[in-house]
Coordinates of C-alpha atoms and ligand atoms in Angstrom, one line a residue:
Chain A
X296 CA 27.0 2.9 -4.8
X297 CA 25.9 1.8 -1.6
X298 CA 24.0 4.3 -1.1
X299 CA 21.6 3.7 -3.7
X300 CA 21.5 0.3 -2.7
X301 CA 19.3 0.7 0.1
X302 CA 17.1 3.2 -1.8
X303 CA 16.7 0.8 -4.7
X304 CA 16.1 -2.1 -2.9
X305 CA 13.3 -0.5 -1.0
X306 CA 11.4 0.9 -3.7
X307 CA 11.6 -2.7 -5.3
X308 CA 10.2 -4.8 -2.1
X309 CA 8.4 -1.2 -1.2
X310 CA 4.7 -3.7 -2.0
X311 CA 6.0 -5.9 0.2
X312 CA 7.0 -3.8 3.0
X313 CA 3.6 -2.2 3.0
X314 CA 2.2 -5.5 2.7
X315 CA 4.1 -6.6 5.7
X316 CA 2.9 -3.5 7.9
X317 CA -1.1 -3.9 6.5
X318 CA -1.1 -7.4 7.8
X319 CA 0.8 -6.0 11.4
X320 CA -2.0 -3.8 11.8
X321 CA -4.3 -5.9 11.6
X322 CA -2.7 -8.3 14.4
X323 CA -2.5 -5.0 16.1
X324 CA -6.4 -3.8 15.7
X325 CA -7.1 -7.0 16.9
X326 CA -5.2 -6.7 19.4
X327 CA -6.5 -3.6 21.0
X328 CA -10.1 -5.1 20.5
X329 CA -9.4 -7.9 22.3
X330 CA -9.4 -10.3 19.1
X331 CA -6.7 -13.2 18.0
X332 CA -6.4 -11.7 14.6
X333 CA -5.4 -12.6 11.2
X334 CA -1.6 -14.1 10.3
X335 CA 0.4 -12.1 9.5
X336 CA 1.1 -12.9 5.8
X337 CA -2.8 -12.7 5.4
X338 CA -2.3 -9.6 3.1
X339 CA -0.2 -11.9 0.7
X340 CA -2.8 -15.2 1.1
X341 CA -5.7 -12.7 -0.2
X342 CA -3.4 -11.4 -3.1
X343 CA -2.6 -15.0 -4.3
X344 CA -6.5 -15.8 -3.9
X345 CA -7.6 -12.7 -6.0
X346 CA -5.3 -13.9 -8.9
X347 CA -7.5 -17.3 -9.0
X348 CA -10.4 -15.1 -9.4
X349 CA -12.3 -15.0 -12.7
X350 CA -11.6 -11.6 -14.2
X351 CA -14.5 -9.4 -14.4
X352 CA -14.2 -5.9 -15.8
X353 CA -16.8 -2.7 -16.1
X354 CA -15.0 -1.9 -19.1
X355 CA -11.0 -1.2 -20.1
X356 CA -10.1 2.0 -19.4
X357 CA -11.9 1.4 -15.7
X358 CA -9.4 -1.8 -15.0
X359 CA -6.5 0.5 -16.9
X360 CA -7.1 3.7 -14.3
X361 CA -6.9 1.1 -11.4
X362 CA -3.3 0.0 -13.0
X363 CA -2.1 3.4 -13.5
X364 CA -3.0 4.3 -10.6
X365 CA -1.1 1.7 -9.0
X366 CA 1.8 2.5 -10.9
X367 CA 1.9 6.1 -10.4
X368 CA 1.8 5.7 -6.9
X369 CA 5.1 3.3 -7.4
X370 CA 6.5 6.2 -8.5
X371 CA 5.5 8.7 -6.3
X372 CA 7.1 6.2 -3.1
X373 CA 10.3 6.1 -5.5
X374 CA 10.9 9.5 -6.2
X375 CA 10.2 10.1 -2.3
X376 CA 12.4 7.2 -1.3
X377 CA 15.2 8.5 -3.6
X378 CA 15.2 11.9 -2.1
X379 CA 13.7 13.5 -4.9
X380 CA 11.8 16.6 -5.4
X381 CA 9.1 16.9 -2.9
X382 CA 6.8 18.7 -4.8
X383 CA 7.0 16.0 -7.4
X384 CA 6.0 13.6 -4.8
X385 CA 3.0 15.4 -4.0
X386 CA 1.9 15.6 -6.9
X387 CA 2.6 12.1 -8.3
X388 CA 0.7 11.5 -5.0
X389 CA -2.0 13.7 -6.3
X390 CA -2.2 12.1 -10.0
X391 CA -2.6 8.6 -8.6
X392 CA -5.9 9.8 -6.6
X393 CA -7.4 12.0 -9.4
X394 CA -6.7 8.5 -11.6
X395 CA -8.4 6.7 -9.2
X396 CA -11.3 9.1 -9.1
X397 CA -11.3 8.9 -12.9
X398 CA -12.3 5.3 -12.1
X399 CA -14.9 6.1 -10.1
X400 CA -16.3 8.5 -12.1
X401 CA -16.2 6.2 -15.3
X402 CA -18.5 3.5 -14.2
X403 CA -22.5 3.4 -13.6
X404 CA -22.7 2.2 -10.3
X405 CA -23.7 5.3 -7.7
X406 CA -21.7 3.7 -4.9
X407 CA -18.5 4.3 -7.0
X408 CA -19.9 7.5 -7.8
X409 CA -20.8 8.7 -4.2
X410 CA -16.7 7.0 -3.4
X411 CA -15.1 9.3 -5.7
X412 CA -16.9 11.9 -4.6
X413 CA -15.5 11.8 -1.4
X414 CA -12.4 10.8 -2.4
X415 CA -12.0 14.5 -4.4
X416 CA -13.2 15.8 -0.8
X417 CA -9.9 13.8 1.2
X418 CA -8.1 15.6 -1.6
X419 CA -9.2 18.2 -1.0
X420 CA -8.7 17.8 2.8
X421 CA -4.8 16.8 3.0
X422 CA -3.5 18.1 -0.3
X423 CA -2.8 21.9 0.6
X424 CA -1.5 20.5 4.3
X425 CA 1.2 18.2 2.4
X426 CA 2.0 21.4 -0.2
X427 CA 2.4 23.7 3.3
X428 CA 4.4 21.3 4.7
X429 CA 6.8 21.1 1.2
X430 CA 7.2 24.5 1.3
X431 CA 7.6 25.1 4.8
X432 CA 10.7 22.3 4.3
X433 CA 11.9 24.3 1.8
X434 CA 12.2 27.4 4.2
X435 CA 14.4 25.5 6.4
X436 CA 16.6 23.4 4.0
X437 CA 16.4 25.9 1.0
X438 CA 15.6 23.6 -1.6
X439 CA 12.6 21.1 -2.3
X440 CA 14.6 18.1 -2.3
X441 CA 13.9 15.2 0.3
X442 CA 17.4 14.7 0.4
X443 CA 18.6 17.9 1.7
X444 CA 16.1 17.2 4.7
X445 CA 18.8 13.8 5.6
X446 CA 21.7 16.3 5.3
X447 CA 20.9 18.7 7.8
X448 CA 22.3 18.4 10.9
X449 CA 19.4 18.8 13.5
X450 CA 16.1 16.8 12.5
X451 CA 13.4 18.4 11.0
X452 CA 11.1 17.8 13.9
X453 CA 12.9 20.2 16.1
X454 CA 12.3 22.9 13.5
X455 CA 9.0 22.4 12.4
X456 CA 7.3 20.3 15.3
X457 CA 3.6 22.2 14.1
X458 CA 4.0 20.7 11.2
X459 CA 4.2 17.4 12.4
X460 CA 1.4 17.9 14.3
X461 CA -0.7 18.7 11.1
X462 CA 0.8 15.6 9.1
X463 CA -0.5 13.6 12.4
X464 CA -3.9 15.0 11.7
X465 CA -3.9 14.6 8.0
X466 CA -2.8 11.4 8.5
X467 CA -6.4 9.1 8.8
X468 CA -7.3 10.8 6.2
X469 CA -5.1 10.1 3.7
X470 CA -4.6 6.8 5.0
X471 CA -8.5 6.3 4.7
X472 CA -8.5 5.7 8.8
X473 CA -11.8 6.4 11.3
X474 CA -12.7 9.1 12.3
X475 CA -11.7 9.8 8.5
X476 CA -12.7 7.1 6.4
X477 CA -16.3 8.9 4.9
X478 CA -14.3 7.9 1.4
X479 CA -14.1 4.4 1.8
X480 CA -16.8 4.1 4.7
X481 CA -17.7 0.1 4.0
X482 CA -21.1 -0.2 5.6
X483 CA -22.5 3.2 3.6
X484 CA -20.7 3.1 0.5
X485 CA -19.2 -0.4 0.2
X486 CA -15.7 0.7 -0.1
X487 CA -16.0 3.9 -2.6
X488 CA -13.9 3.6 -5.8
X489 CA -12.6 0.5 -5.2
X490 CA -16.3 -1.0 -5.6
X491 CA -15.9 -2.2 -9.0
X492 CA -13.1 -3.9 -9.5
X493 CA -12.3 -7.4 -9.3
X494 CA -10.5 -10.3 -9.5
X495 CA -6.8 -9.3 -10.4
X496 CA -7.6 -5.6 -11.6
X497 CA -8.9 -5.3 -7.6
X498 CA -5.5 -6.4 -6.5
X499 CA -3.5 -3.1 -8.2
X500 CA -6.0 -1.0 -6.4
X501 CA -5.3 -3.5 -2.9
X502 CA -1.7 -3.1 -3.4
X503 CA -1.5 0.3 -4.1
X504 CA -3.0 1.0 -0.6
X505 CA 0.3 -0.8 0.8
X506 CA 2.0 1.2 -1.1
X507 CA 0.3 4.4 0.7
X508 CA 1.8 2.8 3.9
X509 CA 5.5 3.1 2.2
X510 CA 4.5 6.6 1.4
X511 CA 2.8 7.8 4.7
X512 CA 5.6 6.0 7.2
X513 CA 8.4 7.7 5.1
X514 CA 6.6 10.8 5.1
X515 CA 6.8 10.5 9.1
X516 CA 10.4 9.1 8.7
X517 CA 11.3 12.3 6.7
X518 CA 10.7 14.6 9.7
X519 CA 13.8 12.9 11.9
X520 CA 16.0 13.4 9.5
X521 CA 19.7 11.7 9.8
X522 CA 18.5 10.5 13.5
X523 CA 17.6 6.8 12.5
X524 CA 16.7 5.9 16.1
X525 CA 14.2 8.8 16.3
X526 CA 12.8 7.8 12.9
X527 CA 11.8 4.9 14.5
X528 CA 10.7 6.1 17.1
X529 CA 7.9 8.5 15.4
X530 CA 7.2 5.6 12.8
X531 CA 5.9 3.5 15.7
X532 CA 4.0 6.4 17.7
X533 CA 2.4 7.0 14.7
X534 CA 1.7 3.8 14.0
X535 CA 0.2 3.0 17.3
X536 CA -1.8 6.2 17.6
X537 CA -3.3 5.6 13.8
X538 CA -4.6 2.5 15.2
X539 CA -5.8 3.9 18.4
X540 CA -7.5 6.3 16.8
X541 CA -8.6 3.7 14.3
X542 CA -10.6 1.7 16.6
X543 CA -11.8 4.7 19.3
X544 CA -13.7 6.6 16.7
X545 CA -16.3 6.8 15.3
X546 CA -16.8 8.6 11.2
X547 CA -17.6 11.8 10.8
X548 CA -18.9 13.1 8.1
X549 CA -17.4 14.9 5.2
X550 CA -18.0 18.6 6.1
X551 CA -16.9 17.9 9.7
X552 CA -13.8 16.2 8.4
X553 CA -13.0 19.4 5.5
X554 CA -13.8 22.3 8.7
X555 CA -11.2 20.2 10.7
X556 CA -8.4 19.8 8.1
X557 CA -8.8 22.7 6.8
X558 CA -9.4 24.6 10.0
X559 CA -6.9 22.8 12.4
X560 CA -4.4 21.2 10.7
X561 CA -3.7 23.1 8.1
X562 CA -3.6 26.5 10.0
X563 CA -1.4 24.4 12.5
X564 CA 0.8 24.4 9.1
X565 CA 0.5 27.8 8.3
X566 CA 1.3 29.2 11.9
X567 CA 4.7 27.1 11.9
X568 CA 5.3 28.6 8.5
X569 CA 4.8 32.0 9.7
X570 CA 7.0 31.1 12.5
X571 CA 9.8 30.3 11.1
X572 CA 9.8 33.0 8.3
X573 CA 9.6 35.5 11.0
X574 CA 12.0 34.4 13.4
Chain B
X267 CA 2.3 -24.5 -4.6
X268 CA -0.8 -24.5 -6.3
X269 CA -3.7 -20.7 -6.3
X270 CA -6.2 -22.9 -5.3
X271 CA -4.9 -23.4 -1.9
X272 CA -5.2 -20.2 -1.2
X273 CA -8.8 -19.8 -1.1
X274 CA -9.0 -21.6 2.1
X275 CA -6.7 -19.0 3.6
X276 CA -8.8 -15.7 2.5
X277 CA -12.2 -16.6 2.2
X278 CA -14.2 -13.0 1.7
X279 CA -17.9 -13.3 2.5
X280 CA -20.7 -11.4 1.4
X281 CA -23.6 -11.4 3.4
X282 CA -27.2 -10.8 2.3
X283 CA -30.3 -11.1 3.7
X284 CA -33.6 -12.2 1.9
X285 CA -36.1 -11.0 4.0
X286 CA -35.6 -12.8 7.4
X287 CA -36.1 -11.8 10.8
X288 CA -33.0 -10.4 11.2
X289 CA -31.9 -13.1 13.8
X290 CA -29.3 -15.0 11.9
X291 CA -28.1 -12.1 11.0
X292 CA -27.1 -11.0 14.3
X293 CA -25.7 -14.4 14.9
X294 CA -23.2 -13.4 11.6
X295 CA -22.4 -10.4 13.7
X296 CA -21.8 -12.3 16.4
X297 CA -18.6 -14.2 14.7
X298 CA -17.1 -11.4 13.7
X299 CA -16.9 -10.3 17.2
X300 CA -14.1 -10.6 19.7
X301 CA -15.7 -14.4 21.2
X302 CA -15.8 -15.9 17.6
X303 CA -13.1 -13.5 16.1
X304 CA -13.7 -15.4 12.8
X305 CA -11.4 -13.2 11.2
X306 CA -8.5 -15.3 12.5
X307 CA -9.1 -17.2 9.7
X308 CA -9.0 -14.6 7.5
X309 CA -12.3 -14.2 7.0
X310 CA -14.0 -10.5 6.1
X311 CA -17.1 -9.3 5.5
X312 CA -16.5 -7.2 2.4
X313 CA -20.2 -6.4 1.2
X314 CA -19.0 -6.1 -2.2
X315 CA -20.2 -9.0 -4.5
X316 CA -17.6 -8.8 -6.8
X317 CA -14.7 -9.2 -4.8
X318 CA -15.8 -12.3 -2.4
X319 CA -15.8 -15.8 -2.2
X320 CA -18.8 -17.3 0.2
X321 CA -22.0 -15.6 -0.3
X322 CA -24.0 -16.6 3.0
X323 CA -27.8 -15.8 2.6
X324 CA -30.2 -15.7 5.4
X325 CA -34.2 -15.2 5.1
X326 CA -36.6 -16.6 2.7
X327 CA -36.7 -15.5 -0.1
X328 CA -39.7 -12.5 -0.4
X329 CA -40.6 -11.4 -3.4
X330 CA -39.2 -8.4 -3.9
X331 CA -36.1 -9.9 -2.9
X332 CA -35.5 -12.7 -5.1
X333 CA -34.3 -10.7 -8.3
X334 CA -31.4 -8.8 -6.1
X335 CA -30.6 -12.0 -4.7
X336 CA -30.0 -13.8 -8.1
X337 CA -28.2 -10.4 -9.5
X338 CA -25.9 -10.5 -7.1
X339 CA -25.1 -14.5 -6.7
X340 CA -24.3 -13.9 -10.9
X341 CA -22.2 -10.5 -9.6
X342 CA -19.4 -13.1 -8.1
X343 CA -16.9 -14.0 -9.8
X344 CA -15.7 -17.7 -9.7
X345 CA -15.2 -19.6 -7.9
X346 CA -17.8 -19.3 -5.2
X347 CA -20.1 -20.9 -3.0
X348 CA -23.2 -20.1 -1.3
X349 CA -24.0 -20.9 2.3
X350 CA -28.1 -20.6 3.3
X351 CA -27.9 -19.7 6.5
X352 CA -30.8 -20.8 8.7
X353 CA -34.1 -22.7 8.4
X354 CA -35.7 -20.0 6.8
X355 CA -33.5 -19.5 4.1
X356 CA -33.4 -23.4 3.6
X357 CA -36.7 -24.3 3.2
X358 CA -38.8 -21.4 4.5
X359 CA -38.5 -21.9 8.2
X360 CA -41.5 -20.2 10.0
X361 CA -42.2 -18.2 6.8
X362 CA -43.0 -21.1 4.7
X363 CA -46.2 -20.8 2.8
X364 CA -46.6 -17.3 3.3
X365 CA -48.3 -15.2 0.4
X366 CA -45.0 -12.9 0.2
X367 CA -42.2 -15.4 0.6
X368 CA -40.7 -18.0 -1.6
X369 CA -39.4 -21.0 0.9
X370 CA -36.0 -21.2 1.0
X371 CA -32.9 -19.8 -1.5
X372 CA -32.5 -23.0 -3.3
X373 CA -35.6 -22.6 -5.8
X374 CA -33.5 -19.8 -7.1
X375 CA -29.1 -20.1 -6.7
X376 CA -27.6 -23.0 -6.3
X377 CA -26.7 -23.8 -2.7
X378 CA -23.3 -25.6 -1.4
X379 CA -23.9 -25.5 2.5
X380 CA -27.1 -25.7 4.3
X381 CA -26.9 -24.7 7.8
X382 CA -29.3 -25.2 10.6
X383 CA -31.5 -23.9 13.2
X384 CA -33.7 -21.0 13.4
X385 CA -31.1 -18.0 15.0
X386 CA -28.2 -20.5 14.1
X387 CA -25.5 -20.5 16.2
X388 CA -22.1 -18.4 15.3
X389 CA -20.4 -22.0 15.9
X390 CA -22.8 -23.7 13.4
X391 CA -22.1 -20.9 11.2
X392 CA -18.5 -21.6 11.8
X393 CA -18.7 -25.0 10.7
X394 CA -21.0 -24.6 8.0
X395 CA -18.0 -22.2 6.4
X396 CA -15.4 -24.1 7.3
X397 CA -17.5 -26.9 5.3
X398 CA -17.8 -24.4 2.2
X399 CA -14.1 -23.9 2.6
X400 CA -13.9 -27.5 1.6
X401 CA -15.7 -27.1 -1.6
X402 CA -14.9 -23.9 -2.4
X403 CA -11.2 -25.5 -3.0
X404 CA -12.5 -28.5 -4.6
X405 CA -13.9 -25.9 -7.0
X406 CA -12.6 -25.4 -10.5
X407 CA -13.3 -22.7 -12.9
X408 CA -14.5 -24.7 -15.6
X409 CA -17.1 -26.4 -13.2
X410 CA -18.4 -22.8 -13.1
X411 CA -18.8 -21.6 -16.4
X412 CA -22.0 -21.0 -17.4
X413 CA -23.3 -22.9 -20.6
X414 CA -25.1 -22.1 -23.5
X415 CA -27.7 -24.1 -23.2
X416 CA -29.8 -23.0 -26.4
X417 CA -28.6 -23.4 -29.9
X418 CA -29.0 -21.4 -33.0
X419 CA -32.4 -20.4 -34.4
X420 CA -33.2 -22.4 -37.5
X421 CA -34.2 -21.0 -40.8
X422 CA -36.6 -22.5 -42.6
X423 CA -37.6 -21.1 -45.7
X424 CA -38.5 -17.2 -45.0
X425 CA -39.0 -17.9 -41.1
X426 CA -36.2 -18.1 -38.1
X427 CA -37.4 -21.0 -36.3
X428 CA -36.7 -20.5 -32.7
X429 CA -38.5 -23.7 -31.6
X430 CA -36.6 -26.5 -30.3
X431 CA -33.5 -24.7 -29.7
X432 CA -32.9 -25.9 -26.3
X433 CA -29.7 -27.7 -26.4
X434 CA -29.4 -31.0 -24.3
X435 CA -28.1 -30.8 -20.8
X436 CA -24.9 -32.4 -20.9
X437 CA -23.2 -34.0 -17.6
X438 CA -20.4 -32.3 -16.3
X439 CA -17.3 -34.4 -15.9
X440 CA -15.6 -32.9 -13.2
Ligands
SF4_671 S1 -33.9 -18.8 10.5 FE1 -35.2 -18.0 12.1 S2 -33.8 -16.6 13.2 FE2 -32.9 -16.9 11.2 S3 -33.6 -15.3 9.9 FE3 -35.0 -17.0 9.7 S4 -36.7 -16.7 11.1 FE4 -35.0 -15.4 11.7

């Protein structure tokens, strides 16, 4: 019972958390650029204003994708926080973005056209780096469960520390970061997919990226294993060096960012695959 | 706790410029920026019509301008105010007069906050927002809603009469 508890409980405030760490970063961005920066609850303050919006739609089934792909992302961070199947993770993961590019690809406006786009390109980018590193957890534990991973008595990091180099990497660009962030890119294409929506159908689509948070940071979490203390411990390196790297780069563009992916991290991957299979 | 108080916390602004010499913009710049840091306030600049709050327009209006800025003044969604940022976009500035300008935003959207100066100042910008952040919670949505403001072709005999359909221009009672 009590463990579910904690599972439960976090899935339900999981918006919230994510919500938390979004406005956190942004004290901390400012931080590092010298800035005061926003309070920290400003996340929640521009959810409450977007509900006092007037709603403006393109047409249903673009507002419904922006929902779904909300909800489906819900999912994915539950199935993840439950200890579920990974691949099922990944894949929820992966339905959630092709809904999203759905949305993108359903309206007129080129800038939501050019977004998703790019957005299939990030896909394309990180997905085969999060399959290698299911499978590669698979190898070790010897089953696809996330829960097997907080079983085990060494932490995952020790075994596959490649990996986590390559889940580093992937990381900005899942989490639509600089040097990364050719998908969203504000100043060229105004924020991609998420263009066209407003009002209350914007605020699944803003929500759902605190809910990418959830998912990335447990991701990270996932790789300590039953050590809580070095959980934490990665969860804020990470954290620190996505906002390093956040405000020290500059974009690249979207070849440079698929040759790197797939050329660095996902070899990095491979290798540590091929490494432990061998030995 | 009422929604509306909220807008004051998470204004959004969308900045466009109308043709003007590209100095107020750089004063705009110059608040988000570390000295100004206006996004203590919560302020971003989205460049995305439909998802902010202030629109704040610099330049006169040229001509090939004006239709983009009306299309995306009617892109907002309520409730929203517009800030004309500088002389020029107020009344024309050094522009005014010119065979390819209109003078000043006003002719064309209506404007809450007029703010000075030709290259304003990022603390009169300041002001001038935290002035729209004023109205922008006095602001209701039905204050917003665009009326109909023609009525119903007549049919008289074998015709649709479509003169006189302009419908009176009642107050709004606020
Ligand atoms: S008000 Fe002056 S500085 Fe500002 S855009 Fe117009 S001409 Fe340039």
């Amino acid at each position: 019972m009590n463990n579910l508890l904690i599972p439960v409980l976090l899935i339900i405030l999981a918006p919230f958390i994510g919500g938390l760490v979004y406005g956190f970063e942004r004290i901390v961005k400012a931080r590092m650029q010298r800035r005061i920066g926003p309070p920290l609850l400003q996340p929640f303050y521009d959810f409450l204003k977007l509900a006092d919006k007037r709603r403006m739609i393109v047409h249903s089934a673009h507002a419904f994708f922006g929902i779904m792909h909300f909800v489906s992302l819900w999912f994915a961070v539950g199935v993840l926080l439950m200890g579920g199947d990974l691949i099922l993770v990944v894949f929820l993961h992966l339905l959630s973005s092709s809904l999203m590019i759905l949305a993108g690809y359903s309206t007129r406006s080129i800038f939501s056209h050019l977004g998703a786009n790019r957005t299939a390109m990030t896909l394309l980018a990180y997905e085969p780096v999060l399959i290698l590193i299911a499978v590669s957890i698979y190898l070790v534990t010897g089953s696809f469960d996330v829960s097997s991973v907080y079983k085990m008595d060494q932490p995952l990091l020790y075994k596959l520390p490649l990996a986590f180099i390559a889940l580093l990497l992937i990381l900005p660009i899942k989490m639509k970061k600089s040097p990364f962030d050719v998908a969203e890119a504000h100043q060229e294409v105004v924020g991609g997919v998420e263009l066209e929506f407003s009002g209350i159908f914007f605020e699944a689509v803003y929500t759902a990226k605190w809910l990418d948070y959830v998912f990335c940071y447990t991701l990270v979490y996932m790789f300590a294993g039953s050590n809580v203390l070095l959980g934490i411990g990665l969860m804020v390196f990470t954290f620190l060096y996505l906002n390093a790297l956040d405000n020290s780069s500059a974009r690249v563009n979207y070849r440079q960012m698929l040759r790197f992916s797939l050329g660095v991290a996902c070899s990095l991957a491979f290798i540590n695959l091929l490494i432990h299979s061998i030995f | 706790m009422k929604l509306a108080s909220f807008r004051k916390k998470s204004p959004w602004i969308l900045h466009y410029n109308a043709g003007g010499c590209n100095g107020c913009d750089i004063e705009i710049l110059a608040c988000l920026a570390p000295k100004y840091d206006i996004e203590r306030f919560g302020m971003i600049n989205t460049g995305n019509p439909k998802q902010s709050d202030i629109l704040l327009v610099t330049g006169p209006v040229t001509k090939r301008s004006r239709e983009r800025l009306v299309e995306i003044y009617d892109q907002m969604p309520e409730p929203k105010v517009v800030i004309s940022c500088g002389a020029c976009a107020s009344t024309g500035g050094v522009f005014r007069g010119m065979y390819n300008c209109e003078g000043g935003i006003d002719q064309f959207i209506p404007v809450d906050v007029y703010v000075c100066g030709c290259g304003t100042r990022p603390e009169q910008i300041i002001d001038g927002v935290v002035q729209a952040l004023g109205i922008l919670e006095k602001k209701t949505k039905e204050l917003e809603e665009s009326v109909r403001l023609s009525k119903k072709p007549v049919q008289e005999g074998r015709q649709l009469n479509r003169r006189n359909i302009a419908d009176e221009i009642k107050p709004l009672v606020s």
